[in-house]
PDB file of C-alpha atoms in Angstrom:
ATOM      1  CA  UNK Z   1     111.878 104.248  98.578  1.00  0.00           C
ATOM      2  CA  UNK Z   2     112.406 107.894  99.791  1.00  0.00           C
ATOM      3  CA  UNK Z   3     109.827 110.616  98.486  1.00  0.00           C
ATOM      4  CA  UNK Z   4     112.571 112.274  96.321  1.00  0.00           C
ATOM      5  CA  UNK Z   5     113.219 108.909  94.376  1.00  0.00           C
ATOM      6  CA  UNK Z   6     109.356 108.700  93.739  1.00  0.00           C
ATOM      7  CA  UNK Z   7     109.171 112.477  92.636  1.00  0.00           C
ATOM      8  CA  UNK Z   8     112.255 111.971  90.291  1.00  0.00           C
ATOM      9  CA  UNK Z   9     110.690 108.494  89.015  1.00  0.00           C
ATOM     10  CA  UNK Z  10     107.446 110.153  88.283  1.00  0.00           C
ATOM     11  CA  UNK Z  11     108.955 113.240  86.383  1.00  0.00           C
ATOM     12  CA  UNK Z  12     110.936 111.147  84.177  1.00  0.00           C
ATOM     13  CA  UNK Z  13     108.102 108.546  83.327  1.00  0.00           C
ATOM     14  CA  UNK Z  14     105.434 111.243  82.802  1.00  0.00           C
ATOM     15  CA  UNK Z  15     107.686 113.130  80.753  1.00  0.00           C
ATOM     16  CA  UNK Z  16     108.304 110.293  78.439  1.00  0.00           C
ATOM     17  CA  UNK Z  17     104.632 109.625  78.309  1.00  0.00           C
ATOM     18  CA  UNK Z  18     103.793 113.267  77.434  1.00  0.00           C
ATOM     19  CA  UNK Z  19     106.863 113.630  75.127  1.00  0.00           C
ATOM     20  CA  UNK Z  20     105.891 110.542  72.894  1.00  0.00           C
ATOM     21  CA  UNK Z  21     102.313 110.950  73.222  1.00  0.00           C
ATOM     22  CA  UNK Z  22     102.226 114.633  72.335  1.00  0.00           C
ATOM     23  CA  UNK Z  23     104.517 113.875  69.928  1.00  0.00           C
ATOM     24  CA  UNK Z  24     102.172 111.354  67.871  1.00  0.00           C
ATOM     25  CA  UNK Z  25      99.587 114.264  68.004  1.00  0.00           C
ATOM     26  CA  UNK Z  26     102.138 116.764  66.513  1.00  0.00           C
ATOM     27  CA  UNK Z  27     103.239 114.256  63.972  1.00  0.00           C
ATOM     28  CA  UNK Z  28      99.620 113.573  62.516  1.00  0.00           C
ATOM     29  CA  UNK Z  29      98.262 117.345  62.771  1.00  0.00           C
ATOM     30  CA  UNK Z  30     101.160 119.804  62.408  1.00  0.00           C
ATOM     31  CA  UNK Z  31     102.001 120.965  58.959  1.00  0.00           C
ATOM     32  CA  UNK Z  32     104.539 119.626  56.913  1.00  0.00           C
ATOM     33  CA  UNK Z  33     105.068 116.539  59.164  1.00  0.00           C
ATOM     34  CA  UNK Z  34     105.869 113.195  57.336  1.00  0.00           C
ATOM     35  CA  UNK Z  35     102.994 111.759  59.652  1.00  0.00           C
ATOM     36  CA  UNK Z  36     100.384 114.040  58.698  1.00  0.00           C
ATOM     37  CA  UNK Z  37      96.732 112.734  58.416  1.00  0.00           C
ATOM     38  CA  UNK Z  38      97.619 109.694  60.049  1.00  0.00           C
ATOM     39  CA  UNK Z  39      94.479 109.225  61.655  1.00  0.00           C
ATOM     40  CA  UNK Z  40      92.817 108.686  65.168  1.00  0.00           C
ATOM     41  CA  UNK Z  41      94.051 105.207  65.355  1.00  0.00           C
ATOM     42  CA  UNK Z  42      97.676 106.111  64.813  1.00  0.00           C
ATOM     43  CA  UNK Z  43      97.106 108.570  67.590  1.00  0.00           C
ATOM     44  CA  UNK Z  44      95.515 106.013  69.933  1.00  0.00           C
ATOM     45  CA  UNK Z  45      98.415 103.743  69.319  1.00  0.00           C
ATOM     46  CA  UNK Z  46     101.117 106.259  69.870  1.00  0.00           C
ATOM     47  CA  UNK Z  47      99.596 107.271  73.108  1.00  0.00           C
ATOM     48  CA  UNK Z  48      99.340 103.451  74.148  1.00  0.00           C
ATOM     49  CA  UNK Z  49     102.829 102.932  73.393  1.00  0.00           C
ATOM     50  CA  UNK Z  50     103.839 106.150  75.142  1.00  0.00           C
ATOM     51  CA  UNK Z  51     102.343 104.690  78.219  1.00  0.00           C
ATOM     52  CA  UNK Z  52     104.240 101.789  78.166  1.00  0.00           C
ATOM     53  CA  UNK Z  53     107.303 103.687  77.706  1.00  0.00           C
ATOM     54  CA  UNK Z  54     106.664 105.721  80.460  1.00  0.00           C
ATOM     55  CA  UNK Z  55     105.537 102.741  82.579  1.00  0.00           C
ATOM     56  CA  UNK Z  56     109.114 101.037  82.251  1.00  0.00           C
ATOM     57  CA  UNK Z  57     110.904 104.283  82.804  1.00  0.00           C
ATOM     58  CA  UNK Z  58     108.860 105.023  86.254  1.00  0.00           C
ATOM     59  CA  UNK Z  59     108.839 101.167  87.480  1.00  0.00           C
ATOM     60  CA  UNK Z  60     110.769 102.460  90.845  1.00  0.00           C
ATOM     61  CA  UNK Z  61     107.874 104.325  91.938  1.00  0.00           C
ATOM     62  CA  UNK Z  62     104.967 102.114  90.595  1.00  0.00           C
ATOM     63  CA  UNK Z  63     104.832 103.941  87.529  1.00  0.00           C
ATOM     64  CA  UNK Z  64     101.387 105.856  88.164  1.00  0.00           C
ATOM     65  CA  UNK Z  65     101.921 108.712  85.821  1.00  0.00           C
ATOM     66  CA  UNK Z  66      98.651 109.902  86.342  1.00  0.00           C
ATOM     67  CA  UNK Z  67      96.912 111.566  89.592  1.00  0.00           C
ATOM     68  CA  UNK Z  68      93.814 109.610  88.940  1.00  0.00           C
ATOM     69  CA  UNK Z  69      95.645 106.553  89.342  1.00  0.00           C
ATOM     70  CA  UNK Z  70      97.338 107.688  92.494  1.00  0.00           C
ATOM     71  CA  UNK Z  71      94.049 108.753  94.003  1.00  0.00           C
ATOM     72  CA  UNK Z  72      92.360 105.645  92.625  1.00  0.00           C
ATOM     73  CA  UNK Z  73      94.983 103.577  94.721  1.00  0.00           C
ATOM     74  CA  UNK Z  74      94.394 105.810  97.496  1.00  0.00           C
ATOM     75  CA  UNK Z  75      90.737 105.160  97.597  1.00  0.00           C
ATOM     76  CA  UNK Z  76      91.135 101.578  96.980  1.00  0.00           C
ATOM     77  CA  UNK Z  77      92.340 100.876 100.639  1.00  0.00           C
ATOM     78  CA  UNK Z  78      95.647 100.210  99.756  1.00  0.00           C
ATOM     79  CA  UNK Z  79      98.317 100.453 102.492  1.00  0.00           C
ATOM     80  CA  UNK Z  80     101.212 101.501  99.842  1.00  0.00           C
ATOM     81  CA  UNK Z  81     101.247 103.134  96.426  1.00  0.00           C
ATOM     82  CA  UNK Z  82     104.223 101.106  95.361  1.00  0.00           C
ATOM     83  CA  UNK Z  83     106.592  98.337  97.204  1.00  0.00           C
ATOM     84  CA  UNK Z  84     108.017 100.272 100.202  1.00  0.00           C
ATOM     85  CA  UNK Z  85     106.231 103.635  99.536  1.00  0.00           C
ATOM     86  CA  UNK Z  86     103.622 104.092 102.370  1.00  0.00           C
ATOM     87  CA  UNK Z  87     100.363 106.245 101.434  1.00  0.00           C
ATOM     88  CA  UNK Z  88     100.592 109.535 103.136  1.00  0.00           C
ATOM     89  CA  UNK Z  89      99.940 112.883 102.412  1.00  0.00           C
ATOM     90  CA  UNK Z  90     103.660 113.508 101.672  1.00  0.00           C
ATOM     91  CA  UNK Z  91     103.885 110.542  99.367  1.00  0.00           C
ATOM     92  CA  UNK Z  92     100.656 111.573  97.686  1.00  0.00           C
ATOM     93  CA  UNK Z  93     102.174 115.057  97.089  1.00  0.00           C
ATOM     94  CA  UNK Z  94     105.398 113.652  95.706  1.00  0.00           C
ATOM     95  CA  UNK Z  95     103.659 111.579  93.009  1.00  0.00           C
ATOM     96  CA  UNK Z  96     101.249 114.374  91.949  1.00  0.00           C
ATOM     97  CA  UNK Z  97     104.111 117.123  92.014  1.00  0.00           C
ATOM     98  CA  UNK Z  98     106.406 114.711  89.921  1.00  0.00           C
ATOM     99  CA  UNK Z  99     103.577 113.860  87.391  1.00  0.00           C
ATOM    100  CA  UNK Z 100     102.510 117.429  86.548  1.00  0.00           C
ATOM    101  CA  UNK Z 101     106.291 118.882  86.212  1.00  0.00           C
ATOM    102  CA  UNK Z 102     106.994 115.644  84.140  1.00  0.00           C
ATOM    103  CA  UNK Z 103     104.108 116.635  81.938  1.00  0.00           C
ATOM    104  CA  UNK Z 104     105.195 120.106  81.640  1.00  0.00           C
ATOM    105  CA  UNK Z 105     108.611 119.154  80.707  1.00  0.00           C
ATOM    106  CA  UNK Z 106     107.632 116.432  78.270  1.00  0.00           C
ATOM    107  CA  UNK Z 107     105.301 118.867  76.225  1.00  0.00           C
ATOM    108  CA  UNK Z 108     108.275 121.554  76.263  1.00  0.00           C
ATOM    109  CA  UNK Z 109     110.512 118.720  74.452  1.00  0.00           C
ATOM    110  CA  UNK Z 110     107.632 117.960  71.925  1.00  0.00           C
ATOM    111  CA  UNK Z 111     107.490 121.745  70.968  1.00  0.00           C
ATOM    112  CA  UNK Z 112     111.572 121.816  70.725  1.00  0.00           C
ATOM    113  CA  UNK Z 113     111.339 118.562  68.549  1.00  0.00           C
ATOM    114  CA  UNK Z 114     108.447 120.280  66.279  1.00  0.00           C
ATOM    115  CA  UNK Z 115     109.497 123.681  66.362  1.00  0.00           C
ATOM    116  CA  UNK Z 116     109.721 124.396  62.763  1.00  0.00           C
ATOM    117  CA  UNK Z 117     106.331 122.595  62.230  1.00  0.00           C
ATOM    118  CA  UNK Z 118     104.705 124.584  64.978  1.00  0.00           C
ATOM    119  CA  UNK Z 119     106.010 127.803  63.168  1.00  0.00           C
ATOM    120  CA  UNK Z 120     104.539 126.601  59.732  1.00  0.00           C
ATOM    121  CA  UNK Z 121     101.196 125.676  61.157  1.00  0.00           C
ATOM    122  CA  UNK Z 122      98.719 128.379  60.843  1.00  0.00           C
ATOM    123  CA  UNK Z 123      95.811 126.640  62.687  1.00  0.00           C
ATOM    124  CA  UNK Z 124      95.919 127.548  66.309  1.00  0.00           C
ATOM    125  CA  UNK Z 125      93.651 125.019  67.226  1.00  0.00           C
ATOM    126  CA  UNK Z 126      96.020 122.154  65.964  1.00  0.00           C
ATOM    127  CA  UNK Z 127      98.726 123.806  67.905  1.00  0.00           C
ATOM    128  CA  UNK Z 128      96.538 123.463  71.257  1.00  0.00           C
ATOM    129  CA  UNK Z 129      95.340 120.074  70.414  1.00  0.00           C
ATOM    130  CA  UNK Z 130      99.052 118.872  70.653  1.00  0.00           C
ATOM    131  CA  UNK Z 131      99.411 120.042  74.274  1.00  0.00           C
ATOM    132  CA  UNK Z 132      95.883 119.304  75.497  1.00  0.00           C
ATOM    133  CA  UNK Z 133      92.244 117.862  74.861  1.00  0.00           C
ATOM    134  CA  UNK Z 134      89.251 119.636  73.605  1.00  0.00           C
ATOM    135  CA  UNK Z 135      85.612 118.436  73.075  1.00  0.00           C
ATOM    136  CA  UNK Z 136      84.197 117.462  69.683  1.00  0.00           C
ATOM    137  CA  UNK Z 137      80.739 119.153  70.932  1.00  0.00           C
ATOM    138  CA  UNK Z 138      81.435 121.629  73.877  1.00  0.00           C
ATOM    139  CA  UNK Z 139      79.057 120.996  76.854  1.00  0.00           C
ATOM    140  CA  UNK Z 140      80.883 120.864  80.143  1.00  0.00           C
ATOM    141  CA  UNK Z 141      78.656 118.424  81.876  1.00  0.00           C
ATOM    142  CA  UNK Z 142      78.518 115.744  79.073  1.00  0.00           C
ATOM    143  CA  UNK Z 143      82.057 116.292  78.474  1.00  0.00           C
ATOM    144  CA  UNK Z 144      82.878 115.641  82.353  1.00  0.00           C
ATOM    145  CA  UNK Z 145      81.169 112.750  82.396  1.00  0.00           C
ATOM    146  CA  UNK Z 146      82.849 111.299  79.365  1.00  0.00           C
ATOM    147  CA  UNK Z 147      86.023 111.981  81.098  1.00  0.00           C
ATOM    148  CA  UNK Z 148      84.900 110.364  84.312  1.00  0.00           C
ATOM    149  CA  UNK Z 149      83.711 107.203  82.604  1.00  0.00           C
ATOM    150  CA  UNK Z 150      87.080 106.855  80.515  1.00  0.00           C
ATOM    151  CA  UNK Z 151      89.130 107.239  83.648  1.00  0.00           C
ATOM    152  CA  UNK Z 152      87.088 104.919  85.782  1.00  0.00           C
ATOM    153  CA  UNK Z 153      87.638 102.023  83.222  1.00  0.00           C
ATOM    154  CA  UNK Z 154      91.457 102.925  83.189  1.00  0.00           C
ATOM    155  CA  UNK Z 155      91.744 102.883  86.827  1.00  0.00           C
ATOM    156  CA  UNK Z 156      89.570 100.010  87.522  1.00  0.00           C
ATOM    157  CA  UNK Z 157      91.271  97.699  84.957  1.00  0.00           C
ATOM    158  CA  UNK Z 158      94.882  99.129  86.119  1.00  0.00           C
ATOM    159  CA  UNK Z 159      93.893  98.123  89.836  1.00  0.00           C
ATOM    160  CA  UNK Z 160      92.750  94.541  88.545  1.00  0.00           C
ATOM    161  CA  UNK Z 161      96.035  93.865  87.121  1.00  0.00           C
ATOM    162  CA  UNK Z 162      97.716  93.430  90.506  1.00  0.00           C
ATOM    163  CA  UNK Z 163      95.160  90.728  91.241  1.00  0.00           C
ATOM    164  CA  UNK Z 164      95.576  88.738  88.285  1.00  0.00           C
ATOM    165  CA  UNK Z 165      98.521  86.409  87.150  1.00  0.00           C
ATOM    166  CA  UNK Z 166      98.939  87.339  83.695  1.00  0.00           C
ATOM    167  CA  UNK Z 167     101.992  89.631  84.401  1.00  0.00           C
ATOM    168  CA  UNK Z 168     101.600  91.558  81.088  1.00  0.00           C
ATOM    169  CA  UNK Z 169     102.450  94.783  82.916  1.00  0.00           C
ATOM    170  CA  UNK Z 170     103.220  97.773  80.785  1.00  0.00           C
ATOM    171  CA  UNK Z 171     101.849  96.028  77.560  1.00  0.00           C
ATOM    172  CA  UNK Z 172      98.567  95.500  79.049  1.00  0.00           C
ATOM    173  CA  UNK Z 173      98.380  99.292  80.273  1.00  0.00           C
ATOM    174  CA  UNK Z 174      99.342 100.256  76.693  1.00  0.00           C
ATOM    175  CA  UNK Z 175      96.540  98.191  75.112  1.00  0.00           C
ATOM    176  CA  UNK Z 176      93.896  99.352  77.621  1.00  0.00           C
ATOM    177  CA  UNK Z 177      94.752 102.865  76.737  1.00  0.00           C
ATOM    178  CA  UNK Z 178      94.454 102.140  73.043  1.00  0.00           C
ATOM    179  CA  UNK Z 179      91.201 100.582  73.433  1.00  0.00           C
ATOM    180  CA  UNK Z 180      89.740 103.357  75.644  1.00  0.00           C
ATOM    181  CA  UNK Z 181      90.875 105.979  72.892  1.00  0.00           C
ATOM    182  CA  UNK Z 182      89.282 104.044  69.791  1.00  0.00           C
ATOM    183  CA  UNK Z 183      86.111 103.580  72.197  1.00  0.00           C
ATOM    184  CA  UNK Z 184      85.327 106.395  74.499  1.00  0.00           C
ATOM    185  CA  UNK Z 185      87.991 109.134  73.031  1.00  0.00           C
ATOM    186  CA  UNK Z 186      85.792 110.523  70.210  1.00  0.00           C
ATOM    187  CA  UNK Z 187      83.698 113.174  72.457  1.00  0.00           C
ATOM    188  CA  UNK Z 188      86.735 114.724  74.496  1.00  0.00           C
ATOM    189  CA  UNK Z 189      90.246 113.150  73.098  1.00  0.00           C
ATOM    190  CA  UNK Z 190      90.039 110.962  76.291  1.00  0.00           C
ATOM    191  CA  UNK Z 191      92.671 113.022  78.640  1.00  0.00           C
ATOM    192  CA  UNK Z 192      91.903 110.497  81.511  1.00  0.00           C
ATOM    193  CA  UNK Z 193      94.926 112.012  83.248  1.00  0.00           C
ATOM    194  CA  UNK Z 194      95.035 115.523  84.806  1.00  0.00           C
ATOM    195  CA  UNK Z 195      98.856 115.876  84.841  1.00  0.00           C
ATOM    196  CA  UNK Z 196      98.432 115.035  80.826  1.00  0.00           C
ATOM    197  CA  UNK Z 197      96.209 117.671  80.233  1.00  0.00           C
ATOM    198  CA  UNK Z 198      97.149 120.268  82.947  1.00  0.00           C
ATOM    199  CA  UNK Z 199     100.967 120.334  82.573  1.00  0.00           C
ATOM    200  CA  UNK Z 200     101.081 120.636  78.808  1.00  0.00           C
ATOM    201  CA  UNK Z 201      98.309 123.239  78.927  1.00  0.00           C
ATOM    202  CA  UNK Z 202     100.641 125.396  80.952  1.00  0.00           C
ATOM    203  CA  UNK Z 203     103.647 124.847  78.635  1.00  0.00           C
ATOM    204  CA  UNK Z 204     101.009 126.050  75.456  1.00  0.00           C
ATOM    205  CA  UNK Z 205     100.461 129.267  77.503  1.00  0.00           C
ATOM    206  CA  UNK Z 206     103.898 130.241  78.359  1.00  0.00           C
ATOM    207  CA  UNK Z 207     105.877 128.775  75.218  1.00  0.00           C
ATOM    208  CA  UNK Z 208     106.742 131.157  72.392  1.00  0.00           C
ATOM    209  CA  UNK Z 209     104.174 129.737  69.856  1.00  0.00           C
ATOM    210  CA  UNK Z 210     103.440 131.753  66.919  1.00  0.00           C
ATOM    211  CA  UNK Z 211      99.794 132.642  67.205  1.00  0.00           C
ATOM    212  CA  UNK Z 212      96.986 134.516  65.179  1.00  0.00           C
ATOM    213  CA  UNK Z 213      95.219 137.409  66.506  1.00  0.00           C
ATOM    214  CA  UNK Z 214      92.193 136.627  68.893  1.00  0.00           C
ATOM    215  CA  UNK Z 215      89.151 136.451  67.179  1.00  0.00           C
ATOM    216  CA  UNK Z 216      86.558 139.212  67.951  1.00  0.00           C
ATOM    217  CA  UNK Z 217      83.469 138.738  70.089  1.00  0.00           C
ATOM    218  CA  UNK Z 218      80.322 139.269  67.996  1.00  0.00           C
ATOM    219  CA  UNK Z 219      77.725 141.914  69.450  1.00  0.00           C
ATOM    220  CA  UNK Z 220      74.548 139.827  69.065  1.00  0.00           C
ATOM    221  CA  UNK Z 221      76.485 136.622  70.716  1.00  0.00           C
ATOM    222  CA  UNK Z 222      77.673 139.005  73.714  1.00  0.00           C
ATOM    223  CA  UNK Z 223      74.086 140.164  74.314  1.00  0.00           C
ATOM    224  CA  UNK Z 224      72.678 136.821  74.715  1.00  0.00           C
ATOM    225  CA  UNK Z 225      71.559 135.953  78.167  1.00  0.00           C
ATOM    226  CA  UNK Z 226      73.946 133.444  80.188  1.00  0.00           C
ATOM    227  CA  UNK Z 227      71.161 130.922  80.230  1.00  0.00           C
ATOM    228  CA  UNK Z 228      71.040 131.156  76.159  1.00  0.00           C
ATOM    229  CA  UNK Z 229      74.581 131.109  75.633  1.00  0.00           C
ATOM    230  CA  UNK Z 230      76.301 128.008  74.425  1.00  0.00           C
ATOM    231  CA  UNK Z 231      79.515 127.396  76.095  1.00  0.00           C
ATOM    232  CA  UNK Z 232      81.976 129.363  74.271  1.00  0.00           C
ATOM    233  CA  UNK Z 233      84.580 128.406  71.823  1.00  0.00           C
ATOM    234  CA  UNK Z 234      88.211 129.306  72.563  1.00  0.00           C
ATOM    235  CA  UNK Z 235      89.631 132.390  70.852  1.00  0.00           C
ATOM    236  CA  UNK Z 236      92.445 131.749  68.342  1.00  0.00           C
ATOM    237  CA  UNK Z 237      95.737 131.325  70.007  1.00  0.00           C
ATOM    238  CA  UNK Z 238      94.059 130.895  73.860  1.00  0.00           C
ATOM    239  CA  UNK Z 239      94.858 127.999  75.863  1.00  0.00           C
ATOM    240  CA  UNK Z 240      91.251 127.307  76.610  1.00  0.00           C
ATOM    241  CA  UNK Z 241      91.248 127.834  80.230  1.00  0.00           C
ATOM    242  CA  UNK Z 242      87.572 127.939  80.351  1.00  0.00           C
ATOM    243  CA  UNK Z 243      87.567 123.849  79.377  1.00  0.00           C
ATOM    244  CA  UNK Z 244      90.587 122.910  81.121  1.00  0.00           C
ATOM    245  CA  UNK Z 245      88.801 122.047  84.574  1.00  0.00           C
ATOM    246  CA  UNK Z 246      86.999 119.114  82.815  1.00  0.00           C
ATOM    247  CA  UNK Z 247      89.958 117.075  82.005  1.00  0.00           C
ATOM    248  CA  UNK Z 248      91.125 117.703  85.511  1.00  0.00           C
ATOM    249  CA  UNK Z 249      88.136 117.223  87.635  1.00  0.00           C
ATOM    250  CA  UNK Z 250      86.328 114.192  85.419  1.00  0.00           C
ATOM    251  CA  UNK Z 251      89.278 112.086  85.543  1.00  0.00           C
ATOM    252  CA  UNK Z 252      89.843 112.488  89.391  1.00  0.00           C
ATOM    253  CA  UNK Z 253      86.194 111.612  89.842  1.00  0.00           C
ATOM    254  CA  UNK Z 254      86.648 108.367  88.010  1.00  0.00           C
ATOM    255  CA  UNK Z 255      89.551 107.572  89.521  1.00  0.00           C
ATOM    256  CA  UNK Z 256      88.452 107.865  93.019  1.00  0.00           C
ATOM    257  CA  UNK Z 257      85.274 105.868  91.842  1.00  0.00           C
ATOM    258  CA  UNK Z 258      87.050 103.313  90.472  1.00  0.00           C
ATOM    259  CA  UNK Z 259      89.182 102.831  93.569  1.00  0.00           C
ATOM    260  CA  UNK Z 260      86.187 102.612  95.657  1.00  0.00           C
ATOM    261  CA  UNK Z 261      84.315 100.314  93.510  1.00  0.00           C
ATOM    262  CA  UNK Z 262      87.470  97.942  93.459  1.00  0.00           C
ATOM    263  CA  UNK Z 263      87.090  97.500  97.048  1.00  0.00           C
ATOM    264  CA  UNK Z 264      83.788  95.841  96.154  1.00  0.00           C
ATOM    265  CA  UNK Z 265      84.821  93.489  93.394  1.00  0.00           C
ATOM    266  CA  UNK Z 266      88.461  92.409  93.580  1.00  0.00           C
TER     267      UNK Z 266
END
């Protein structure tokens, strides 16, 4: 398989993943949606089935859909990313670039599908949540650990699928994502995928979303010493770039560690 085919496969697969995954969040959170207040488990299952759909669409490239999975395979000592796709710098770039572009395009399609609901929604935080994750309690170190742990489990179990005769394939990955969301998703919203968070966050920054005016910085908080200040909450309408590194770095750490550990136990 050529690298162009890998790139296109990952674009389409990751695009479907984000369209359906971001779509379930929009359905649950945005104003006047028929799925409003559907709850956390609906989001968990929606993301699980979104992964399953993306895996089927991107079967030709091995359906990584996630840079952490790609790096996990790389660090596992494998020789190929998928049958006929040797591990190299070029193939790694093709996978990651396809995933990021697909995630961006999928997020744009969510915006189109829910445009009227984005316009009707007055809470900028809910709009941002459709595109990217955010912590329940903002503490960058602990948030990073949560993302690393969740992604470690994701990649380790995905790598184990290739060693077992079950053949569950996409359904097994879907149920794994549901389980991670239900068990470990509470602290950070379980990005467990740098492309899933970064691509849509870029889309949030550039799409013509109606936003409220930025909240003012209070004088007393601005005067606090850096050591005394808590990690800042995002201002209204922002894309929360201060937090954006966490759902990128955490999953990459978890993915690489899972690949290394897989060499010891599989």
